[in-house]
Short mmCIF file of C-alpha atoms and ligand atoms in Angstrom, two decimals:
data_model
loop_
_atom_site.label_atom_id
_atom_site.label_comp_id
_atom_site.label_asym_id
_atom_site.label_seq_id
_atom_site.Cartn_x
_atom_site.Cartn_y
_atom_site.Cartn_z
CA MET A 27 1.20 1.25 29.49
CA SER A 28 -2.12 3.07 29.85
CA ASP A 29 -1.54 6.72 30.43
CA LYS A 30 -5.17 7.50 30.98
CA ASP A 31 -4.98 11.27 31.31
CA GLU A 32 -3.83 11.53 27.71
CA SER A 33 -6.53 11.26 25.08
CA PRO A 34 -6.01 7.66 23.98
CA THR A 35 -6.25 8.39 20.29
CA ARG A 36 -4.08 11.49 20.18
CA VAL A 37 -2.19 11.50 16.92
CA PRO A 38 1.55 12.20 17.29
CA SER A 39 2.59 15.49 15.77
CA PRO A 40 5.02 15.34 12.85
CA GLU A 41 7.60 16.92 15.19
CA GLU A 42 7.16 14.21 17.81
CA LEU A 43 7.59 11.48 15.27
CA ASP A 44 10.59 13.23 13.68
CA ARG A 45 12.17 13.43 17.13
CA LEU A 46 11.64 9.71 17.64
CA PHE A 47 13.12 8.87 14.26
CA ALA A 48 16.12 11.13 14.93
CA ALA A 49 16.73 9.47 18.30
CA LEU A 50 16.49 6.09 16.64
CA ARG A 51 19.03 7.03 13.97
CA GLU A 52 21.43 8.46 16.51
CA GLY A 53 21.21 5.33 18.60
CA ALA A 54 19.74 7.33 21.49
CA LEU A 55 16.67 5.10 21.36
CA SER A 56 16.87 1.34 20.90
CA ARG A 57 14.93 -0.16 18.06
CA ARG A 58 12.90 -2.15 20.52
CA ARG A 59 11.91 0.94 22.41
CA PHE A 60 11.14 2.97 19.31
CA LEU A 61 7.97 1.08 18.55
CA ALA A 62 6.69 1.41 22.08
CA ALA A 63 7.52 5.12 22.09
CA ALA A 64 5.94 5.77 18.71
CA ALA A 65 2.84 3.91 19.77
CA ALA A 66 2.73 5.72 23.11
CA ALA A 67 3.06 9.05 21.28
CA SER A 68 -0.02 8.11 19.31
CA GLY A 69 -1.73 6.97 22.49
CA ALA A 70 -1.77 3.52 21.06
CA ALA A 71 -0.30 1.72 24.03
CA ALA A 72 1.98 -0.38 21.84
CA LEU A 73 -0.75 -2.96 21.45
CA GLY A 74 -0.52 -3.15 17.70
CA ALA A 75 3.00 -4.43 18.04
CA CYS A 76 2.57 -6.75 21.00
CA ASP A 77 -0.51 -8.43 19.73
CA THR A 78 0.92 -9.55 16.43
CA GLY A 79 2.84 -12.09 18.44
CA GLN A 80 5.97 -10.74 16.78
CA GLN A 81 8.94 -9.26 18.52
CA PRO A 82 9.52 -5.60 17.84
CA SER A 83 12.49 -5.77 15.56
CA ASP A 84 16.13 -5.22 16.30
CA THR A 85 19.10 -5.58 13.95
CA SER A 86 18.78 -9.37 14.05
CA SER A 87 15.42 -9.09 12.31
CA ASN A 88 17.07 -7.74 9.15
CA PRO A 89 19.72 -10.43 8.87
CA GLU A 90 20.40 -10.38 5.15
CA ARG A 91 19.71 -6.70 5.00
CA ILE A 92 16.41 -7.20 3.23
CA TRP A 93 15.49 -3.54 3.59
CA GLU A 94 17.46 -0.36 3.74
CA LYS A 95 14.90 1.30 5.99
CA ASP A 96 14.65 0.59 9.65
CA PRO A 97 12.09 -2.20 10.13
CA ALA A 98 11.45 -1.21 13.77
CA PRO A 99 8.14 0.66 13.35
CA PHE A 100 6.62 -2.09 11.22
CA ILE A 101 4.83 -5.39 11.55
CA GLN A 102 6.99 -7.85 9.63
CA HIS A 103 5.77 -10.54 7.26
CA GLY A 104 8.80 -12.23 5.73
CA THR A 105 10.35 -9.73 3.32
CA ASN A 106 7.41 -7.36 3.77
CA LEU A 107 6.85 -4.52 6.23
CA GLU A 108 3.33 -3.53 7.26
CA THR A 109 2.60 -0.05 8.61
CA PRO A 110 0.83 -0.14 11.98
CA ALA A 111 -2.45 1.62 11.15
CA GLU A 112 -2.31 3.69 14.34
CA LEU A 113 0.69 5.54 12.88
CA ILE A 114 -1.29 6.78 9.86
CA ARG A 115 -1.95 10.41 10.72
CA GLY A 116 -2.02 12.32 7.44
CA THR A 117 -2.87 12.27 3.76
CA ILE A 118 0.80 11.55 3.14
CA THR A 119 2.51 8.54 4.67
CA PRO A 120 6.07 9.48 5.65
CA ASN A 121 8.70 7.48 3.76
CA GLU A 122 9.99 5.93 7.01
CA LEU A 123 6.52 4.53 7.70
CA PHE A 124 5.54 3.53 4.18
CA PHE A 125 4.87 -0.21 3.88
CA VAL A 126 7.28 -2.36 1.86
CA ARG A 127 6.19 -5.28 -0.31
CA ASN A 128 9.32 -7.01 -1.58
CA HIS A 129 9.56 -10.34 -3.34
CA GLY A 130 13.24 -10.44 -2.37
CA PRO A 131 15.84 -8.21 -0.74
CA THR A 132 16.00 -4.58 -1.84
CA PRO A 133 18.64 -4.42 -4.60
CA GLU A 134 21.35 -1.81 -4.83
CA VAL A 135 21.18 -0.24 -8.27
CA ASP A 136 24.14 1.90 -9.38
CA PRO A 137 22.74 5.13 -10.84
CA ALA A 138 25.88 5.60 -12.98
CA THR A 139 25.42 2.37 -14.91
CA TYR A 140 21.63 2.23 -14.68
CA ARG A 141 19.81 2.01 -18.01
CA LEU A 142 16.12 1.92 -18.85
CA ARG A 143 15.57 -0.21 -21.92
CA VAL A 144 12.38 -0.15 -23.98
CA GLU A 145 11.95 -2.90 -26.53
CA GLY A 146 9.60 -5.59 -27.81
CA ASP A 147 7.77 -6.69 -30.95
CA ALA A 148 5.53 -3.61 -30.89
CA VAL A 149 8.40 -1.10 -30.48
CA THR A 150 9.72 0.52 -33.65
CA ASN A 151 12.70 2.34 -32.12
CA PRO A 152 14.14 0.39 -29.17
CA LEU A 153 15.50 2.78 -26.58
CA GLU A 154 18.10 2.83 -23.88
CA LEU A 155 18.01 5.76 -21.48
CA SER A 156 20.46 6.69 -18.74
CA LEU A 157 19.09 8.01 -15.47
CA ASP A 158 20.13 11.55 -16.44
CA GLN A 159 18.18 11.21 -19.67
CA VAL A 160 15.10 10.04 -17.75
CA LEU A 161 15.40 13.01 -15.40
CA GLU A 162 15.34 15.39 -18.38
CA LEU A 163 12.00 14.10 -19.64
CA PRO A 164 8.75 16.00 -18.90
CA ARG A 165 7.77 15.85 -15.24
CA ARG A 166 4.52 15.05 -13.58
CA ALA A 167 3.62 14.97 -9.89
CA VAL A 168 0.95 12.55 -8.71
CA ILE A 169 -0.47 12.16 -5.22
CA THR A 170 -1.78 8.64 -4.92
CA TYR A 171 -1.84 5.68 -2.62
CA VAL A 172 -0.17 2.38 -3.40
CA GLU A 173 -1.82 -0.69 -1.95
CA CYS A 174 -0.91 -4.34 -2.07
CA ALA A 175 -3.75 -6.41 -3.53
CA GLY A 176 -3.31 -8.68 -0.49
CA ASN A 177 -3.84 -5.91 2.04
CA TRP A 178 -6.55 -7.02 4.54
CA ARG A 179 -5.93 -10.68 3.67
CA GLY A 180 -5.59 -11.47 7.37
CA PHE A 181 -9.32 -10.83 7.83
CA PHE A 182 -10.54 -13.69 5.63
CA PRO A 183 -10.81 -16.11 8.58
CA GLU A 184 -13.17 -13.61 10.18
CA THR A 185 -15.18 -12.61 7.11
CA HIS A 186 -15.29 -15.97 5.31
CA GLY A 187 -14.23 -18.51 7.92
CA ARG A 188 -11.26 -19.43 5.73
CA THR A 189 -7.62 -18.46 5.62
CA ALA A 190 -6.35 -17.19 2.28
CA THR A 191 -2.81 -18.04 1.19
CA GLY A 192 -0.15 -15.37 1.68
CA SER A 193 1.01 -12.77 4.18
CA GLN A 194 -1.70 -12.10 6.71
CA TRP A 195 -1.85 -8.32 6.35
CA ARG A 196 -4.31 -6.33 8.36
CA THR A 197 -4.90 -2.74 7.19
CA GLY A 198 -1.29 -1.51 6.87
CA GLY A 199 -0.38 -2.76 3.39
CA ALA A 200 -1.11 0.62 1.86
CA GLY A 201 0.48 4.06 1.92
CA CYS A 202 -0.07 7.41 0.22
CA ALA A 203 2.69 9.60 -1.19
CA GLU A 204 3.45 12.37 -3.61
CA TRP A 205 5.45 10.93 -6.49
CA VAL A 206 7.30 12.91 -9.12
CA GLY A 207 8.41 11.31 -12.33
CA THR A 208 7.85 11.22 -16.05
CA PRO A 209 4.71 9.87 -17.70
CA LEU A 210 5.29 6.35 -19.02
CA ARG A 211 3.34 7.40 -22.09
CA GLY A 212 6.09 9.81 -23.20
CA VAL A 213 8.76 7.12 -22.83
CA LEU A 214 6.68 4.73 -24.91
CA GLU A 215 6.12 7.40 -27.56
CA ARG A 216 9.88 7.95 -27.84
CA ALA A 217 10.29 4.26 -28.39
CA GLY A 218 7.72 4.44 -31.17
CA LEU A 219 4.86 2.01 -30.78
CA SER A 220 3.40 0.13 -33.71
CA ASP A 221 -0.36 0.20 -34.20
CA ALA A 222 -0.48 -3.33 -32.91
CA ALA A 223 0.95 -2.43 -29.46
CA ALA A 224 -1.41 -3.79 -26.81
CA TYR A 225 0.49 -4.96 -23.70
CA VAL A 226 3.29 -3.44 -21.67
CA ASN A 227 5.46 -5.42 -19.27
CA LEU A 228 7.48 -3.52 -16.67
CA MET A 229 10.45 -5.48 -15.38
CA GLY A 230 12.35 -4.96 -12.14
CA LEU A 231 16.08 -5.25 -11.55
CA ASP A 232 15.63 -7.09 -8.25
CA GLY A 233 16.91 -10.62 -7.87
CA ALA A 234 13.32 -11.85 -7.85
CA GLU A 235 13.06 -10.49 -11.43
CA PHE A 236 9.65 -9.21 -10.63
CA SER A 237 7.57 -8.02 -13.56
CA ARG A 238 3.91 -7.29 -14.16
CA PRO A 239 2.26 -6.67 -17.54
CA MET A 240 -0.62 -4.27 -18.06
CA PRO A 241 -2.77 -3.36 -21.05
CA LEU A 242 -1.57 -0.41 -23.12
CA ASP A 243 -4.58 1.74 -22.13
CA LYS A 244 -3.45 1.89 -18.54
CA ALA A 245 0.21 2.33 -19.45
CA VAL A 246 -0.60 5.49 -21.44
CA ASP A 247 -2.88 7.00 -18.79
CA PRO A 248 -1.34 10.43 -18.07
CA ASP A 249 -1.11 9.56 -14.35
CA THR A 250 0.88 6.37 -14.92
CA ILE A 251 4.40 7.59 -14.29
CA LEU A 252 7.96 6.39 -13.83
CA ALA A 253 8.76 8.05 -10.51
CA TYR A 254 12.10 9.16 -9.11
CA THR A 255 11.00 11.12 -6.06
CA MET A 256 8.72 10.17 -3.16
CA ASN A 257 7.44 12.86 -0.81
CA GLY A 258 10.11 15.28 -1.97
CA GLU A 259 13.01 12.91 -1.42
CA THR A 260 14.99 10.87 -3.90
CA LEU A 261 13.07 7.63 -4.25
CA PRO A 262 14.24 5.48 -1.30
CA ARG A 263 15.96 2.24 -2.21
CA ASP A 264 13.21 0.10 -0.68
CA HIS A 265 10.65 1.86 -2.85
CA GLY A 266 12.45 1.34 -6.14
CA TYR A 267 15.48 3.62 -6.48
CA PRO A 268 16.32 4.90 -8.98
CA LEU A 269 13.04 4.48 -10.90
CA ARG A 270 9.69 2.84 -10.26
CA ALA A 271 6.30 2.79 -11.89
CA ILE A 272 3.31 4.35 -10.16
CA VAL A 273 0.05 3.01 -11.57
CA PRO A 274 -2.69 4.86 -9.66
CA GLY A 275 -5.72 2.90 -8.55
CA TRP A 276 -4.33 -0.45 -9.66
CA ALA A 277 -2.96 -3.26 -7.51
CA GLY A 278 0.44 -2.35 -6.05
CA SER A 279 2.07 -5.15 -8.04
CA ASN A 280 1.69 -3.02 -11.17
CA SER A 281 3.82 -0.29 -9.61
CA VAL A 282 7.02 -2.14 -10.46
CA LYS A 283 10.06 -0.97 -8.51
CA TRP A 284 13.64 -0.74 -9.81
CA VAL A 285 12.29 -0.72 -13.40
CA GLY A 286 15.07 -1.59 -15.84
CA ARG A 287 13.26 -2.92 -18.84
CA ILE A 288 9.95 -2.25 -20.55
CA VAL A 289 8.65 -4.68 -23.15
CA VAL A 290 5.76 -3.74 -25.42
CA SER A 291 4.00 -6.44 -27.37
CA ALA A 292 1.09 -6.87 -29.73
CA ASN A 293 0.15 -10.00 -27.79
CA PRO A 294 -0.80 -10.67 -24.21
CA ILE A 295 2.31 -11.20 -22.08
CA TRP A 296 1.97 -13.99 -19.55
CA VAL A 297 4.29 -14.13 -16.57
CA ARG A 298 4.00 -15.49 -13.05
CA THR A 299 2.38 -12.31 -11.69
CA ASN A 300 -0.60 -12.46 -14.03
CA THR A 301 -1.07 -16.22 -14.23
CA GLU A 302 -0.26 -17.67 -10.77
CA SER A 303 -0.35 -14.67 -8.48
CA TYR A 304 -2.38 -11.46 -8.55
CA VAL A 305 -5.24 -13.41 -10.08
CA LEU A 306 -8.66 -14.16 -8.59
CA THR A 307 -9.13 -17.88 -8.13
CA GLY A 308 -11.70 -20.12 -6.50
CA PRO A 309 -15.17 -21.46 -7.21
CA ASP A 310 -16.43 -18.02 -8.22
CA TRP A 311 -13.78 -17.57 -10.89
CA PRO A 312 -13.90 -20.51 -13.31
CA ARG A 313 -10.37 -21.15 -14.44
CA GLU A 314 -11.20 -22.06 -18.06
CA GLN A 315 -12.36 -18.55 -18.69
CA TYR A 316 -8.93 -17.10 -18.02
CA GLU A 317 -6.47 -19.56 -19.58
CA PRO A 318 -3.50 -19.51 -19.44
CA ALA A 319 -3.98 -17.63 -16.17
CA ALA A 320 -5.32 -19.52 -13.17
CA GLY A 321 -7.93 -16.78 -12.68
CA GLY A 322 -8.78 -13.22 -13.62
CA PRO A 323 -5.70 -10.99 -13.36
CA ILE A 324 -6.31 -8.20 -10.85
CA THR A 325 -6.31 -4.69 -12.17
CA GLU A 326 -8.16 -2.04 -10.16
CA LEU A 327 -8.14 -2.00 -6.35
CA THR A 328 -11.21 -1.67 -4.12
CA LEU A 329 -12.60 1.11 -1.94
CA LYS A 330 -11.68 0.84 1.77
CA SER A 331 -11.67 2.57 5.14
CA ALA A 332 -9.78 1.71 8.30
CA LEU A 333 -9.29 3.05 11.80
CA ALA A 334 -5.97 4.54 12.88
CA LEU A 335 -6.01 2.37 16.00
CA PRO A 336 -3.99 -0.64 17.11
CA TRP A 337 -5.60 -4.04 16.56
CA PRO A 338 -7.08 -4.59 19.08
CA ALA A 339 -7.33 -1.06 20.50
CA GLN A 340 -7.57 -0.07 24.15
CA LEU A 341 -9.61 2.98 25.05
CA SER A 342 -10.96 4.57 28.19
CA PRO A 343 -14.73 4.67 28.78
CA GLY A 344 -16.42 7.92 27.78
CA ARG A 345 -15.80 10.29 24.94
CA ASN A 346 -13.02 9.33 22.54
CA LEU A 347 -12.00 11.00 19.31
CA ILE A 348 -11.56 8.18 16.81
CA ARG A 349 -9.63 8.73 13.61
CA GLY A 350 -9.19 6.76 10.45
CA PHE A 351 -8.39 6.88 6.75
CA ALA A 352 -10.37 5.99 3.64
CA TYR A 353 -9.41 5.68 -0.01
CA SER A 354 -10.88 4.67 -3.33
CA PRO A 355 -9.27 3.79 -6.67
CA HIS A 356 -12.29 5.21 -8.49
CA ALA A 357 -12.91 8.71 -7.15
CA ALA A 358 -12.63 10.99 -4.13
CA ILE A 359 -14.20 9.81 -0.88
CA SER A 360 -17.59 11.44 -0.36
CA ARG A 361 -18.76 9.87 2.90
CA VAL A 362 -17.55 7.75 5.78
CA GLN A 363 -19.97 6.17 8.24
CA TRP A 364 -19.33 4.39 11.49
CA SER A 365 -21.24 1.96 13.65
CA ALA A 366 -20.69 0.75 17.20
CA ASP A 367 -23.60 -1.72 17.12
CA GLY A 368 -22.50 -4.18 14.48
CA GLY A 369 -23.99 -2.22 11.61
CA ALA A 370 -27.55 -1.88 12.97
CA THR A 371 -27.19 1.90 12.94
CA TRP A 372 -24.65 4.12 11.21
CA ALA A 373 -23.58 7.72 11.80
CA ASP A 374 -21.51 10.01 9.61
CA ALA A 375 -17.86 10.63 10.40
CA THR A 376 -16.35 14.03 9.61
CA MET A 377 -13.75 14.22 6.90
CA VAL A 378 -10.69 16.21 7.91
CA GLY A 379 -7.95 17.58 5.70
CA PRO A 380 -7.65 17.28 1.94
CA VAL A 381 -10.15 15.13 0.05
CA LEU A 382 -8.29 14.08 -3.08
CA PRO A 383 -9.11 11.32 -5.54
CA ARG A 384 -6.97 8.19 -5.05
CA ALA A 385 -5.42 9.57 -1.87
CA PHE A 386 -5.81 8.74 1.79
CA THR A 387 -8.68 10.81 3.17
CA LEU A 388 -8.74 11.25 6.92
CA PHE A 389 -11.92 11.15 8.97
CA GLU A 390 -12.84 11.37 12.63
CA PHE A 391 -15.79 10.93 14.95
CA ASP A 392 -16.57 11.13 18.62
CA TRP A 393 -17.50 7.92 20.31
CA ASP A 394 -18.97 7.72 23.77
CA ALA A 395 -17.46 4.33 24.55
CA PRO A 396 -19.18 2.04 27.05
CA ALA A 397 -16.93 -0.18 29.16
CA GLY A 398 -16.32 -3.70 27.89
CA SER A 399 -15.34 -5.47 24.70
CA GLN A 400 -16.63 -3.44 21.77
CA HIS A 401 -16.39 -3.40 18.01
CA LEU A 402 -16.29 -0.44 15.66
CA LEU A 403 -17.22 -0.60 11.99
CA VAL A 404 -16.45 2.00 9.34
CA ARG A 405 -17.70 2.14 5.78
CA ALA A 406 -16.68 4.53 3.01
CA THR A 407 -18.49 5.76 -0.10
CA ASP A 408 -16.87 7.55 -3.04
CA GLU A 409 -18.07 10.22 -5.44
CA ALA A 410 -18.62 7.61 -8.12
CA GLY A 411 -21.27 6.06 -5.84
CA ASN A 412 -19.31 3.01 -4.72
CA THR A 413 -19.73 1.84 -1.12
CA GLN A 414 -17.87 -0.90 0.70
CA PRO A 415 -20.01 -4.03 0.24
CA ASP A 416 -21.41 -6.22 3.03
CA ASP A 417 -20.16 -9.32 1.31
CA VAL A 418 -17.64 -10.33 -1.37
CA PRO A 419 -16.93 -13.79 -2.82
CA PHE A 420 -13.92 -15.65 -1.41
CA ASN A 421 -10.76 -15.88 -3.48
CA GLU A 422 -8.05 -18.34 -2.56
CA LEU A 423 -5.16 -15.91 -2.71
CA GLY A 424 -6.97 -13.39 -0.56
CA TYR A 425 -7.04 -10.27 -2.70
CA LEU A 426 -9.11 -7.09 -2.66
CA LEU A 427 -11.13 -7.80 0.50
CA ASN A 428 -13.04 -4.66 1.44
CA VAL A 429 -16.07 -5.60 3.50
CA PRO A 430 -16.19 -3.57 6.73
CA VAL A 431 -14.42 -5.68 9.36
CA PRO A 432 -15.30 -5.08 13.03
CA HIS A 433 -12.32 -3.44 14.76
CA PRO A 434 -11.96 -4.89 18.27
CA VAL A 435 -11.76 -2.30 21.05
CA GLU A 436 -11.31 -3.03 24.75
CA VAL A 437 -12.85 -0.22 26.77
CA ALA A 438 -11.62 -0.21 30.38
N1 MTE B 501 10.65 -5.00 -8.80
C1 MTE B 501 9.66 -5.17 -7.92
N2 MTE B 501 8.61 -4.33 -7.95
C2 MTE B 501 7.60 -4.46 -7.08
C3 MTE B 501 7.58 -5.52 -6.13
C4 MTE B 501 8.71 -6.38 -6.08
O1 MTE B 501 8.82 -7.27 -5.26
N3 MTE B 501 9.73 -6.18 -6.99
N4 MTE B 501 6.47 -5.69 -5.34
C5 MTE B 501 5.23 -5.13 -5.87
C6 MTE B 501 4.11 -5.18 -4.96
S1 MTE B 501 3.31 -6.68 -4.85
C7 MTE B 501 3.64 -4.07 -4.31
S2 MTE B 501 2.25 -4.13 -3.37
C8 MTE B 501 4.35 -2.76 -4.42
C9 MTE B 501 4.70 -2.22 -3.06
O2 MTE B 501 5.38 -1.00 -3.15
P1 MTE B 501 6.22 -0.48 -1.91
O3 MTE B 501 7.14 -1.59 -1.46
O4 MTE B 501 6.95 0.73 -2.41
O5 MTE B 501 5.26 -0.13 -0.82
O6 MTE B 501 5.54 -2.87 -5.19
C10 MTE B 501 5.42 -3.69 -6.33
N5 MTE B 501 6.58 -3.57 -7.13
MO1 MO B 502 1.40 -6.34 -3.63
#
């Protein structure tokens, strides 16, 4: 497994990864072997996959056809697919590698009969639009990451000595893409909002009937769009074909997939996803304050940075080029620091590639790794002056964790 004459953190070229995906599709490479090969191409020694205790997937791991995409490269959590962080190698996450957070199986929506309906007590001119009509509306392209509010939840035992309820994601519940669609604002304007309009609920066509309300202010932000392409391709089914919301900087649950209905109301709209889930609960969030929700509904995400290495990683002693990615919902990343001594001393990493607000920003640094069990810490700062905190209060459902978590590295 350890091919020591290769730099252990070499990032696979887009061509290499394309070749692997092509071989996988043609059946020239088994699904089981794909993960090992992809990890080997990134110098990752397939550890990320092995150490989850999960089998690399084969067809039997997608029994009810939960996803359209091939689950092989991913770490699976029920109906969700986590991107192995060592495969993050650019600002843009390829569609094949983009994480999937599904409350049920990916639905098949017929574009011919698809309709987007806009209605509610604060709508003066209820609308029904066909897909063709949506595609004719003004276009806007947005490069932004989408992140599940529960990303990093799997670190709570380490940071707080307690397990939070839900899928135990490490750092791969986020991805960054270029989305093209039409601003939600324009659709709402066509539907004519009354002065009282205050809340907007986006509703999915999946069997889980997933929906998530947001305040009007965010719905009319010019960058909140209804997207129909992802990285230049028709929106993939797993990511919401034919139409999904993209709500930059806010918890992924707001970016409702397979949107079929939009309800605008003068009053707060309470559904499961803003009363029972996607709320901050626990001793630090007194319930009474948020009735009828069990805690404060999550809106904006938190600033984070992560290493593009398997968990745990295996490296050779001596000089290693370490890479990672950072992102903030507030502003562009301005600084990334790293520490190999538990945070006693920090050095600056170098940012590489585009530095865009609300997008993955890549960084790298050289580490002269001593033999033995080591830990690496990274910490990002954004242009708005936010830095990853040393400590955050616990919340029972395990959202928004962003304290720097020591990344285990075996150096041998
Ligand atoms: N209709 C619908 N939309 C949905 C979901 C869902 O299960 N159904 N999951 C949400 C959650 S919790 C997240 S984090 C994002 C994930 O987007 P992705 O699967 O495209 O990565 O989709 C959101 N939109
Ligand atoms: Mo999510």
